[in-house]
Amino acid sequence: GENVEQHPSTLSVQEGDSAVIKCTYSDSASNYFPWYKQELGKRPQLIIDIRSNVGEKKDQRIAVTLNKTAKHFSLHITETQPEDSAVYFCAASKGSARQLTFGSGTQLTVLP
Amino acid sequence: DVKVTQSSRYLVKRTGEKVFLECVQDMDHENMFWYRQDPGLGLRLIYFSYDVKMKEKGDIPEGYSVSREKKERFSLILESASTNQTSMYLCASSLGYGAEAFFGQGTRLTVV
């Protein structure tokens, strides 16, 4: 089955700096890559997703890039703010699958 | 907004008890999932269902069973709870293949 690896497990940045979280996947048939944010004590919520027919997608301060050849995708957060502090999960799914396979999560801390 | 509701936020059960975790969604989603969340391990899929009375094993089904008698309701059952099943349990639902998953607020289960 699909395997998703996520790095780093923890990341601390100064407010205003950028943060990058990276994931690799094993199944070349995967074509949907969402990112979820989970604030402390809350449920995971989708923040951005990308499908394999595009290489990059942006939404204000967040962006996701996808390299299908290398089978990796990354989340980029610019101008980080304290409210960006949370656990971030990447996930992957292929068109024939109903379920998502998640990475192990990254605890992002934005220091004021 | 999609609403996924789990019946309990916190549960404390004794070893050997039969435990039921309930989840209800209100968006007519065909897919429902049970994930287990542990620090450093991310979200691991226990079971999922794509239709009433249908179920599929996920990555860690041992010690668990599920029931889906109605489309909107998906139950996770621990036949004989053990201390290694102490964890956060997250229910989710989605529509179709390779789609966004919407999560419940989670149930923190402690088995003593």
Coordinates of C-alpha atoms in Angstrom, one line a residue:
Chain A
G1 CA 0.0 0.0 0.0
E2 CA 0.9 3.7 0.0
N3 CA 3.5 5.0 2.4
V4 CA 3.9 8.7 3.2
E5 CA 7.0 10.0 5.0
Q6 CA 7.0 13.5 6.5
H7 CA 9.9 15.7 7.7
P8 CA 10.7 17.4 9.9
S9 CA 8.8 16.1 12.9
T10 CA 9.3 19.5 14.7
L11 CA 10.0 22.9 13.3
S12 CA 10.5 26.2 15.1
V13 CA 10.7 29.5 13.2
Q14 CA 10.8 33.1 14.1
E15 CA 7.7 35.1 13.4
G16 CA 7.9 36.5 9.8
D17 CA 10.2 33.8 8.6
S18 CA 9.2 31.0 6.1
A19 CA 8.5 27.4 7.0
V20 CA 8.8 24.4 4.7
I21 CA 7.5 20.9 5.4
K22 CA 8.3 18.0 3.1
C23 CA 6.7 14.7 2.3
T24 CA 7.5 11.8 0.1
Y25 CA 5.1 9.1 -1.2
S26 CA 5.7 5.6 -2.5
D27 CA 2.8 4.9 -4.9
S28 CA 3.4 6.5 -8.3
A29 CA -0.4 6.2 -8.9
S30 CA -1.2 8.7 -6.2
N31 CA -2.7 11.9 -7.6
Y32 CA -4.3 13.8 -4.7
F33 CA -2.2 15.5 -2.1
P34 CA -3.9 17.4 0.7
W35 CA -2.4 19.2 3.7
Y36 CA -4.2 19.4 7.0
K37 CA -3.7 21.7 10.0
Q38 CA -4.6 20.6 13.5
E39 CA -4.5 23.3 16.2
L40 CA -4.2 22.2 19.8
G41 CA -7.3 20.4 20.9
K42 CA -9.1 20.8 17.6
R43 CA -9.9 18.6 14.6
P44 CA -7.6 18.4 11.5
Q45 CA -8.8 20.8 8.8
L46 CA -7.8 21.0 5.2
I47 CA -5.8 24.1 4.4
I48 CA -4.7 23.4 0.8
D49 CA -4.5 20.5 -1.7
I50 CA -3.0 19.8 -5.1
R51 CA -3.7 17.2 -7.8
S52 CA -1.1 15.7 -10.0
N53 CA -2.0 17.7 -13.1
V54 CA -0.4 20.8 -11.6
G55 CA 3.0 21.5 -10.1
E56 CA 2.2 24.3 -7.7
K57 CA -0.7 25.9 -6.0
K58 CA -0.9 29.0 -3.8
D59 CA -3.4 30.4 -1.4
Q60 CA -2.3 33.7 0.2
R61 CA 0.6 32.8 2.5
I62 CA 0.6 29.1 1.9
A63 CA 1.7 27.1 -1.2
V64 CA 2.2 23.5 -2.1
T65 CA 4.6 22.2 -4.7
L66 CA 4.6 18.7 -6.3
N67 CA 7.4 16.9 -8.0
K68 CA 5.8 13.7 -9.5
T69 CA 9.1 12.4 -10.8
A70 CA 10.7 12.4 -7.4
K71 CA 7.5 11.6 -5.7
H72 CA 7.6 14.4 -3.2
F73 CA 5.5 17.4 -2.3
S74 CA 6.1 20.3 0.1
L75 CA 4.1 22.9 2.1
H76 CA 5.5 26.4 2.1
I77 CA 4.3 29.0 4.6
T78 CA 5.6 32.5 4.2
E79 CA 5.5 35.4 6.7
T80 CA 4.7 33.1 9.5
Q81 CA 2.5 34.3 12.4
P82 CA 1.9 32.8 15.9
E83 CA -1.5 31.5 14.8
D84 CA 0.3 29.3 12.3
S85 CA 1.6 27.2 15.2
A86 CA -0.1 23.8 14.9
V87 CA 0.5 20.2 13.8
Y88 CA 0.5 19.9 10.0
F89 CA -0.2 16.6 8.2
C90 CA 0.4 15.7 4.6
A91 CA -1.6 13.0 2.9
A92 CA -1.8 11.1 -0.4
S93 CA -4.4 9.2 -2.3
K94 CA -4.8 7.7 -5.7
G95 CA -7.8 7.9 -7.9
S96 CA -8.9 4.4 -7.3
A97 CA -8.8 4.8 -3.5
R98 CA -11.3 6.3 -1.2
Q99 CA -9.0 6.7 1.8
L100 CA -6.1 9.1 2.5
T101 CA -2.7 7.9 3.8
F102 CA -1.2 10.4 6.2
G103 CA 2.3 11.4 7.1
S104 CA 3.4 11.4 10.7
G105 CA 2.9 15.1 11.2
T106 CA 5.0 18.2 11.9
Q107 CA 4.7 20.3 15.0
L108 CA 5.3 23.9 13.8
T109 CA 6.0 26.5 16.4
V110 CA 6.2 30.2 15.4
L111 CA 8.2 32.1 18.0
P112 CA 7.1 35.8 18.6
Chain B
D1 CA -20.7 23.2 6.4
V2 CA -20.1 19.5 6.8
K3 CA -20.6 18.3 10.3
V4 CA -19.0 15.2 11.7
T5 CA -19.9 14.6 15.3
Q6 CA -18.4 12.0 17.6
S7 CA -20.5 11.0 20.6
S8 CA -17.9 11.5 23.3
R9 CA -15.0 13.8 23.8
Y10 CA -13.4 11.8 26.6
L11 CA -13.9 8.2 27.7
V12 CA -12.3 6.2 30.5
K13 CA -12.8 2.4 30.3
R14 CA -11.5 -0.6 32.1
T15 CA -9.4 -3.3 30.5
G16 CA -11.6 -6.0 29.0
E17 CA -14.7 -3.8 28.6
K18 CA -16.5 -3.6 25.3
V19 CA -16.3 0.0 24.0
F20 CA -18.4 1.7 21.4
L21 CA -17.3 4.9 19.7
E22 CA -20.1 6.6 17.6
C23 CA -19.8 9.0 14.7
V24 CA -22.5 10.8 12.7
Q25 CA -22.1 12.9 9.6
D26 CA -24.8 15.1 8.1
M27 CA -23.6 15.6 4.5
D28 CA -24.7 12.3 2.9
H29 CA -21.1 11.2 2.4
E30 CA -20.6 7.7 1.2
N31 CA -17.3 7.2 2.8
M32 CA -16.6 7.1 6.6
F33 CA -13.3 6.4 8.3
W34 CA -11.9 5.7 11.7
Y35 CA -8.3 6.9 12.4
R36 CA -6.2 6.6 15.4
Q37 CA -3.8 9.4 16.3
D38 CA -0.7 8.8 18.4
P39 CA 2.2 11.2 18.8
G40 CA 4.9 10.7 16.2
L41 CA 2.8 8.2 14.3
G42 CA 0.4 10.5 12.6
L43 CA -3.1 9.4 11.6
R44 CA -3.4 5.6 11.1
L45 CA -6.4 4.2 9.4
I46 CA -8.3 1.5 11.4
Y47 CA -11.3 0.8 9.2
F48 CA -13.4 2.5 6.6
S49 CA -16.7 2.0 5.0
Y50 CA -18.0 3.1 1.6
D51 CA -21.6 2.0 1.9
V52 CA -24.1 0.7 4.5
K53 CA -23.1 -2.6 5.8
M54 CA -19.8 -2.5 3.8
K55 CA -16.4 -2.2 5.5
E56 CA -12.8 -2.4 4.6
K57 CA -9.7 -3.0 6.8
G58 CA -7.3 -0.2 7.1
D59 CA -3.7 -0.4 8.3
I60 CA -4.3 -1.3 11.9
P61 CA -7.6 -3.2 12.2
E62 CA -6.5 -5.7 14.9
G63 CA -8.5 -5.5 18.1
Y64 CA -11.2 -3.4 16.4
S65 CA -14.5 -3.9 14.5
V66 CA -16.9 -1.5 12.9
S67 CA -20.6 -1.2 12.1
R68 CA -22.5 0.8 9.6
E69 CA -26.2 0.2 9.7
K70 CA -27.2 3.6 8.4
K71 CA -25.4 5.8 5.9
E72 CA -24.9 8.7 8.3
R73 CA -23.6 6.6 11.3
F74 CA -20.3 4.7 11.7
S75 CA -19.4 2.9 14.9
L76 CA -16.0 1.7 16.1
I77 CA -16.1 -1.2 18.5
L78 CA -13.3 -2.4 20.8
E79 CA -14.4 -5.9 21.7
S80 CA -12.1 -6.2 24.7
A81 CA -10.3 -2.9 25.5
S82 CA -6.7 -3.1 26.3
T83 CA -4.3 -0.4 27.6
N84 CA -2.5 -0.2 24.3
Q85 CA -5.7 1.1 22.8
T86 CA -5.4 4.2 24.8
S87 CA -5.4 6.9 22.2
M88 CA -7.2 9.7 20.3
Y89 CA -9.7 8.4 17.9
L90 CA -10.8 10.5 14.9
C91 CA -13.8 9.8 12.7
A92 CA -13.9 11.3 9.2
S93 CA -16.2 11.3 6.1
S94 CA -15.7 12.1 2.5
L95 CA -17.4 11.9 -0.9
G96 CA -16.1 9.7 -3.7
Y97 CA -12.5 8.9 -4.6
G98 CA -9.4 11.0 -3.7
A99 CA -11.5 13.6 -1.9
E100 CA -11.2 15.9 1.1
A101 CA -11.8 14.2 4.4
F102 CA -13.9 16.0 7.1
F103 CA -13.0 15.1 10.6
G104 CA -14.9 14.9 13.9
Q105 CA -13.6 16.5 17.0
G106 CA -12.0 13.3 18.3
T107 CA -12.5 11.0 21.2
R108 CA -9.7 10.7 23.8
L109 CA -10.0 7.1 25.1
T110 CA -8.1 6.0 28.2
V111 CA -8.1 2.3 29.1
V112 CA -7.1 1.6 32.7

